[in-house]
mmCIF file with all atom_site columns, C-alpha atoms and ligand atoms in Angstrom:
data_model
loop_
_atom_site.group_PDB
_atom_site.id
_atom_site.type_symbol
_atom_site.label_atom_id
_atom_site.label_alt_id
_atom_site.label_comp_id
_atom_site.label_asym_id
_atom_site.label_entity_id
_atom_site.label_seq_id
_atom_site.pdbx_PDB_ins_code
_atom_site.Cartn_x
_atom_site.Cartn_y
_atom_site.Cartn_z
_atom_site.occupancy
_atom_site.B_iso_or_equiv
_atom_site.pdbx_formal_charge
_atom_site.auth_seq_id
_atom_site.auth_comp_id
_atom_site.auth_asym_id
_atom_site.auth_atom_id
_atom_site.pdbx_PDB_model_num
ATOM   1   C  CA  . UNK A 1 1   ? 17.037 0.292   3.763   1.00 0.00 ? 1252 UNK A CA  1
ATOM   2   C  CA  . UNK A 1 2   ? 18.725 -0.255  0.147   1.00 0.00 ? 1253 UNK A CA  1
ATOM   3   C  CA  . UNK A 1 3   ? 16.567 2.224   -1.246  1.00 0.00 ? 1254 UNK A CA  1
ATOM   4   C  CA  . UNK A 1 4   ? 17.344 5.438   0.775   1.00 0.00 ? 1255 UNK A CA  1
ATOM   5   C  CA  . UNK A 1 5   ? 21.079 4.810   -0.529  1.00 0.00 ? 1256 UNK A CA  1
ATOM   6   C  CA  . UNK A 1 6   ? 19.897 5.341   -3.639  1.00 0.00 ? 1257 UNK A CA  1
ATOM   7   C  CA  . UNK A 1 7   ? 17.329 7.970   -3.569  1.00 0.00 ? 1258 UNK A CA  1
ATOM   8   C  CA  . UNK A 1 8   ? 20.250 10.007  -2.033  1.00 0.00 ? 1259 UNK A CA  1
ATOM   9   C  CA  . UNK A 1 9   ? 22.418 9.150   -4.352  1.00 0.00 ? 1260 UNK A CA  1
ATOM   10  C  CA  . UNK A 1 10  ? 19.668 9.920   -7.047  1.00 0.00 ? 1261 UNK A CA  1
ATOM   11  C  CA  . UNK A 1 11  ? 18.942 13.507  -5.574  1.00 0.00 ? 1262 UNK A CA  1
ATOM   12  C  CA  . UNK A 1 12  ? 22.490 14.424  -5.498  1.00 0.00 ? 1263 UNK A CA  1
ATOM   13  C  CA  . UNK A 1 13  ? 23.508 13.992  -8.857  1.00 0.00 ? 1264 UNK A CA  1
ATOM   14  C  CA  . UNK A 1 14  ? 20.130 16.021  -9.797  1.00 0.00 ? 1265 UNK A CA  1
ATOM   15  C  CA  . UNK A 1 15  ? 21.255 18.657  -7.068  1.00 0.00 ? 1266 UNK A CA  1
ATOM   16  C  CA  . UNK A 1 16  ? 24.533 18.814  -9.034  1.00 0.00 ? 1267 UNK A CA  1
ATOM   17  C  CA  . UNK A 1 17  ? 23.010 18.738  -12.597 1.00 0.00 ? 1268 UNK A CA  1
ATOM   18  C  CA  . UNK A 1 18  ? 20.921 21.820  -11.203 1.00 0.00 ? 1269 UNK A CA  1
ATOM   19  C  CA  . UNK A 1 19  ? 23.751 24.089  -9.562  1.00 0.00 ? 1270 UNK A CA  1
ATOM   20  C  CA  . UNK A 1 20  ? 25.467 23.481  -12.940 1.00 0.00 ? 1271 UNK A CA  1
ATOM   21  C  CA  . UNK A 1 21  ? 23.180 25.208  -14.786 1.00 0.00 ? 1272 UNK A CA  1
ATOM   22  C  CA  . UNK A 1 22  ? 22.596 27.756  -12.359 1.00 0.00 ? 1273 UNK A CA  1
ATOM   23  C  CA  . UNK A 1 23  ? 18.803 26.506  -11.703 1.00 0.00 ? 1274 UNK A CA  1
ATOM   24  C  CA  . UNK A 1 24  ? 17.476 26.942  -8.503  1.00 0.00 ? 1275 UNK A CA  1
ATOM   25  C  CA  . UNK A 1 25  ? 14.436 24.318  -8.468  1.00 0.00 ? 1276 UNK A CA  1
ATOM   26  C  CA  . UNK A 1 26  ? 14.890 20.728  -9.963  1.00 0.00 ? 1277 UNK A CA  1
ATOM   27  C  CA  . UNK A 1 27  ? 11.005 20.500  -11.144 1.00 0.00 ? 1278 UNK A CA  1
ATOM   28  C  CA  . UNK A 1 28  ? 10.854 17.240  -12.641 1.00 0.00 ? 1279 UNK A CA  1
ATOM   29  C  CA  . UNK A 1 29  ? 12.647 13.524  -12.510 1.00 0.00 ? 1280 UNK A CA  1
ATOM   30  C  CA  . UNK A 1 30  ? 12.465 11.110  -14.717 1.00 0.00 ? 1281 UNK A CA  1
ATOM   31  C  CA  . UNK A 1 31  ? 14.378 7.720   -13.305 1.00 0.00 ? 1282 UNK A CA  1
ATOM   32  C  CA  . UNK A 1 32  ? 14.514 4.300   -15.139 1.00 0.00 ? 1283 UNK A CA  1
ATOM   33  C  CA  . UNK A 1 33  ? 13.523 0.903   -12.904 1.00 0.00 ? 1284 UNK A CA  1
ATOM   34  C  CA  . UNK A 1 34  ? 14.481 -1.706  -14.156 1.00 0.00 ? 1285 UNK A CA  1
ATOM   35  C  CA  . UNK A 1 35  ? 11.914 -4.208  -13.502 1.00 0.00 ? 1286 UNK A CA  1
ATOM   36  C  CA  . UNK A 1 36  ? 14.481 -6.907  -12.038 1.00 0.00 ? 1287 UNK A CA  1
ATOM   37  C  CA  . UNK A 1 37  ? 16.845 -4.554  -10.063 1.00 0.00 ? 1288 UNK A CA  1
ATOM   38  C  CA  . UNK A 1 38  ? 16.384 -4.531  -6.493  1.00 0.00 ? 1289 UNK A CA  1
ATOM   39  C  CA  . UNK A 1 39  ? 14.544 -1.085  -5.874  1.00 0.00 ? 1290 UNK A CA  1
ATOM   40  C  CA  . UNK A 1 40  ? 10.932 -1.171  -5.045  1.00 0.00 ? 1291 UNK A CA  1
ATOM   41  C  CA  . UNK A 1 41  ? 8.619  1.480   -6.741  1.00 0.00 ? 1292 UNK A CA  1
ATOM   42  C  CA  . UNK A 1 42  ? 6.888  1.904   -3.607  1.00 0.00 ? 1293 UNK A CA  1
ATOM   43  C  CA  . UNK A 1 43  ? 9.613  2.113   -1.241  1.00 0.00 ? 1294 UNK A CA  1
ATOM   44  C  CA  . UNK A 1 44  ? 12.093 3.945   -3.481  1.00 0.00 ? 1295 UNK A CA  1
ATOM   45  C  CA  . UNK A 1 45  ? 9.017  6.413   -3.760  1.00 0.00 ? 1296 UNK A CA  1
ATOM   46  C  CA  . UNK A 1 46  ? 8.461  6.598   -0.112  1.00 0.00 ? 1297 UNK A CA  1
ATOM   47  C  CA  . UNK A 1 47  ? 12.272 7.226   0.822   1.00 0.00 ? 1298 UNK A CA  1
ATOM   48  C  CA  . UNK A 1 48  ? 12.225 9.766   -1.730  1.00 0.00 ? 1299 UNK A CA  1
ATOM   49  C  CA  . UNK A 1 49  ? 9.045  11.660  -0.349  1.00 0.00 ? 1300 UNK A CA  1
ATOM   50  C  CA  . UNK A 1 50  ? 11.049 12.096  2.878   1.00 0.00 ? 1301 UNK A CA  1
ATOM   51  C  CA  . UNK A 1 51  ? 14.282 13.137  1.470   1.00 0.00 ? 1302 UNK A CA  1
ATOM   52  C  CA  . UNK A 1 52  ? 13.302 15.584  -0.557  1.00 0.00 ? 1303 UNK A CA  1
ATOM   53  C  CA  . UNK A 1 53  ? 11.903 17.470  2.254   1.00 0.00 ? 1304 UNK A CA  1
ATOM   54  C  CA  . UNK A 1 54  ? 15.512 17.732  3.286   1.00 0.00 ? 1305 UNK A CA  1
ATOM   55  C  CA  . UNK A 1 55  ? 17.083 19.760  -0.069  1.00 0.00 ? 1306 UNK A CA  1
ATOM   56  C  CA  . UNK A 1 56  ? 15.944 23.178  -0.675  1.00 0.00 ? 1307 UNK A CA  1
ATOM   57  C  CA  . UNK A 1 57  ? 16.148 22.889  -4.609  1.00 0.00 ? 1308 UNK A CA  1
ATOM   58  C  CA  . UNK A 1 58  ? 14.765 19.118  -4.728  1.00 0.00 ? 1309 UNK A CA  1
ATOM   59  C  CA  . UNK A 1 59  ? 11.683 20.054  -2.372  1.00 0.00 ? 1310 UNK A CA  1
ATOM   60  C  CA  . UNK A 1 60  ? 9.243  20.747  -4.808  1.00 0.00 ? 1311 UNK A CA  1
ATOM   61  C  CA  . UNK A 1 61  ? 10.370 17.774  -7.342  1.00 0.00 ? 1312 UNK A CA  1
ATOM   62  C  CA  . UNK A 1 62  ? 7.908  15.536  -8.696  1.00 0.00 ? 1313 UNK A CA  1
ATOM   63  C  CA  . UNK A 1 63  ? 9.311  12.071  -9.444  1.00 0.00 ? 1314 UNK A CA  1
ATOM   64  C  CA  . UNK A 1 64  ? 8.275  10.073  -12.407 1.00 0.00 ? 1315 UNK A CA  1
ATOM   65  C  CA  . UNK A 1 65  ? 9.514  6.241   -12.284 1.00 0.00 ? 1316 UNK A CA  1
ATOM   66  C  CA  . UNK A 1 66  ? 9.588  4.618   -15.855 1.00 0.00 ? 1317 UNK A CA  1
ATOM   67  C  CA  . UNK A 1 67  ? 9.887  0.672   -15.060 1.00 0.00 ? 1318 UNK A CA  1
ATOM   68  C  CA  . UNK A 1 68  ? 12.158 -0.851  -17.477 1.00 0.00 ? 1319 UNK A CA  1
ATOM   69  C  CA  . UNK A 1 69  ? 11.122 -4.603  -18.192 1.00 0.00 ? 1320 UNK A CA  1
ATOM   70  C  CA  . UNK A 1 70  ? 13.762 -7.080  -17.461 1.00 0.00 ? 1321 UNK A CA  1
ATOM   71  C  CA  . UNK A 1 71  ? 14.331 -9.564  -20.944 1.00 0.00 ? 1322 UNK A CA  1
ATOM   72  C  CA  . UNK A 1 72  ? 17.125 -11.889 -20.986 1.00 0.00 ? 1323 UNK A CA  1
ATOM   73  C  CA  . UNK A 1 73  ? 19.114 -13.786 -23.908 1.00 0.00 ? 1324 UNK A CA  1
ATOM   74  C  CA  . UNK A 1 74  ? 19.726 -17.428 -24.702 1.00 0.00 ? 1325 UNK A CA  1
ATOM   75  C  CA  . UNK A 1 75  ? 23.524 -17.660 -25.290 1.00 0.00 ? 1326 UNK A CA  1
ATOM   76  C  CA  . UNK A 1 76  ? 22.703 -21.138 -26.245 1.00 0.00 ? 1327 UNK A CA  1
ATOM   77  C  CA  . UNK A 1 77  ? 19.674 -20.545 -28.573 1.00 0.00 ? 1328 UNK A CA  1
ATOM   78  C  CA  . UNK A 1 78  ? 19.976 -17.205 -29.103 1.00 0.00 ? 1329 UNK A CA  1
ATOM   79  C  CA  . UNK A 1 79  ? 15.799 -16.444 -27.944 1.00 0.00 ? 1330 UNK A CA  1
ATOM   80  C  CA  . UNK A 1 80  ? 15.287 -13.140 -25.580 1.00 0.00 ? 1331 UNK A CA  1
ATOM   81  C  CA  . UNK A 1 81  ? 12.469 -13.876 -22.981 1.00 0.00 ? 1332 UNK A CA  1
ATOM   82  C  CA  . UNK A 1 82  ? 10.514 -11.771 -20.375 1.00 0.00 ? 1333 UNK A CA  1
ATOM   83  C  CA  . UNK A 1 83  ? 12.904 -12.699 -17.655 1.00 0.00 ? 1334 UNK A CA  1
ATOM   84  C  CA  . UNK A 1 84  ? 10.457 -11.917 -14.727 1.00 0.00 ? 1335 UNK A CA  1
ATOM   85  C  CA  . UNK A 1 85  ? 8.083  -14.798 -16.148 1.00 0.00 ? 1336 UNK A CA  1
ATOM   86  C  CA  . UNK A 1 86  ? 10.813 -17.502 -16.489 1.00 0.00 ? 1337 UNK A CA  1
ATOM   87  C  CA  . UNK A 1 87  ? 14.024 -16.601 -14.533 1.00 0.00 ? 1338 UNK A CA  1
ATOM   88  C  CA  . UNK A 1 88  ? 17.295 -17.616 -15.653 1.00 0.00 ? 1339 UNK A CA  1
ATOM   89  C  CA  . UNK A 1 89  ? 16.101 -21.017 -17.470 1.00 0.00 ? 1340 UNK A CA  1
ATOM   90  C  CA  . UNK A 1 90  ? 15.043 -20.206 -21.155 1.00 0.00 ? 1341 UNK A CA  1
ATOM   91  C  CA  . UNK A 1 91  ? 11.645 -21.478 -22.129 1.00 0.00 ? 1342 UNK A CA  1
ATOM   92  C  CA  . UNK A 1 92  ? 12.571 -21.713 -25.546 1.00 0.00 ? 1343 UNK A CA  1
ATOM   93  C  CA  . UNK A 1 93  ? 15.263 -24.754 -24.994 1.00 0.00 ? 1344 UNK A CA  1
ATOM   94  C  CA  . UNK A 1 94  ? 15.501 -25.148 -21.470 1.00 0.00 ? 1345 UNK A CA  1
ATOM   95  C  CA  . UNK A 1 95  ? 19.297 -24.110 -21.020 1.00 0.00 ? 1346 UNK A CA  1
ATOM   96  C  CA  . UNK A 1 96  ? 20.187 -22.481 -17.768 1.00 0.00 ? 1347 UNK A CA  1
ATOM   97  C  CA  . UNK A 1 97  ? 23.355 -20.203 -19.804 1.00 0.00 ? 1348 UNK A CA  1
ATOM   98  C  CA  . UNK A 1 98  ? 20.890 -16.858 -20.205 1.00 0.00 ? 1349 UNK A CA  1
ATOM   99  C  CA  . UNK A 1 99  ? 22.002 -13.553 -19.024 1.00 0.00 ? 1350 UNK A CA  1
ATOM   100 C  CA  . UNK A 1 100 ? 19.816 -10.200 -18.088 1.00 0.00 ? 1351 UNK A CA  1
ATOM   101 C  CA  . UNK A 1 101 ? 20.217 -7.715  -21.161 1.00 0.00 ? 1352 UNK A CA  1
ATOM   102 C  CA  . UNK A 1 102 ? 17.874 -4.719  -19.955 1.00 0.00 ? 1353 UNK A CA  1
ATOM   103 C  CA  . UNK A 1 103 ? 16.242 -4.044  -16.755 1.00 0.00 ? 1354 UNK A CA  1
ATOM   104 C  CA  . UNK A 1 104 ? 18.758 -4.527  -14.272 1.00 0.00 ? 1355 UNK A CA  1
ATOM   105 C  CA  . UNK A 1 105 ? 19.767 -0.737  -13.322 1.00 0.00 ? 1356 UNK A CA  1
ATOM   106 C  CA  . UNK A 1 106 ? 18.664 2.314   -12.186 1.00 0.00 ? 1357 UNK A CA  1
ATOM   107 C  CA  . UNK A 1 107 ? 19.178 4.940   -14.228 1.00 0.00 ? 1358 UNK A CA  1
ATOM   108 C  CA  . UNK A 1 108 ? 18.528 9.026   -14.842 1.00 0.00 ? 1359 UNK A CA  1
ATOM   109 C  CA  . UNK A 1 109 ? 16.642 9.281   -17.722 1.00 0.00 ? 1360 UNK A CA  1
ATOM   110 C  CA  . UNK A 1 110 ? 16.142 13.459  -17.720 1.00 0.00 ? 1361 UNK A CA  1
ATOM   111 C  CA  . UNK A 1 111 ? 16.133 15.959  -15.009 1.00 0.00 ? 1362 UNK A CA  1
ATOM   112 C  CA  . UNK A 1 112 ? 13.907 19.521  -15.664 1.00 0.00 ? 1363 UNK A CA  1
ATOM   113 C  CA  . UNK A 1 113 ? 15.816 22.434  -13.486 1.00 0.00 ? 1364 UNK A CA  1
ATOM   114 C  CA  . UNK A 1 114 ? 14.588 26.093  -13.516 1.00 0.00 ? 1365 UNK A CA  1
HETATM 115 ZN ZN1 . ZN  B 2 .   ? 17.491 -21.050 -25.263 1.00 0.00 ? 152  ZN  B ZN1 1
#
């Protein structure tokens, strides 16, 4: 499961952030989606339901996912488009050379420790 990997991943760099500054609860997570990487909500919530049961300081942790919308560029046109509605081929002029400018990571946004 591609998720667990990085829900553990996730909880360890927010276990670090917290020993650094000497906090002894992460409280609060707030983790970008983006809407056309290949994390599930759902799962990703799941996997991290059961893992936080596993870290004293992440146990009590209450996860906020922000999805990020996936838009991609023309490089032949130039137009952005909502890439989950047309894929790679721009509906603007029909090319095929587009690439994925946001919503393709996973990504931290803000951790609250105390
Ligand atoms: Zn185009």
């Amino acid at each position: 499961m591609h998720e667990l990997g990085i829900v553990l991943h996730v909880i360890e760099m927010a276990e670090q952030a917290a020993r650094k500054s000497g906090a002894e609860k992460v409280t609060e997570l707030d983790l970008e989606v983006g809407e056309v990487s290949t994390v599930v909500p759902d799962y990703f919530r799941d996997c991290y339901n059961w893992a936080i049961q596993r870290s004293e300081i992440m146990r009590d942790c209450r996860l906020n996912l922000v999805v990020i919308e996936g838009i991609s560029c023309c490089r032949d046109c130039g137009a952005t488009y909502k890439t989950t509605a047309h894929g790679r081929i721009c509906p603007h002029c029909g090319s095929g050379n587009t690439c994925l400018v946001t919503g393709r990571d996973v990504v931290v946004r803000s951790i609250r420790a105390q």
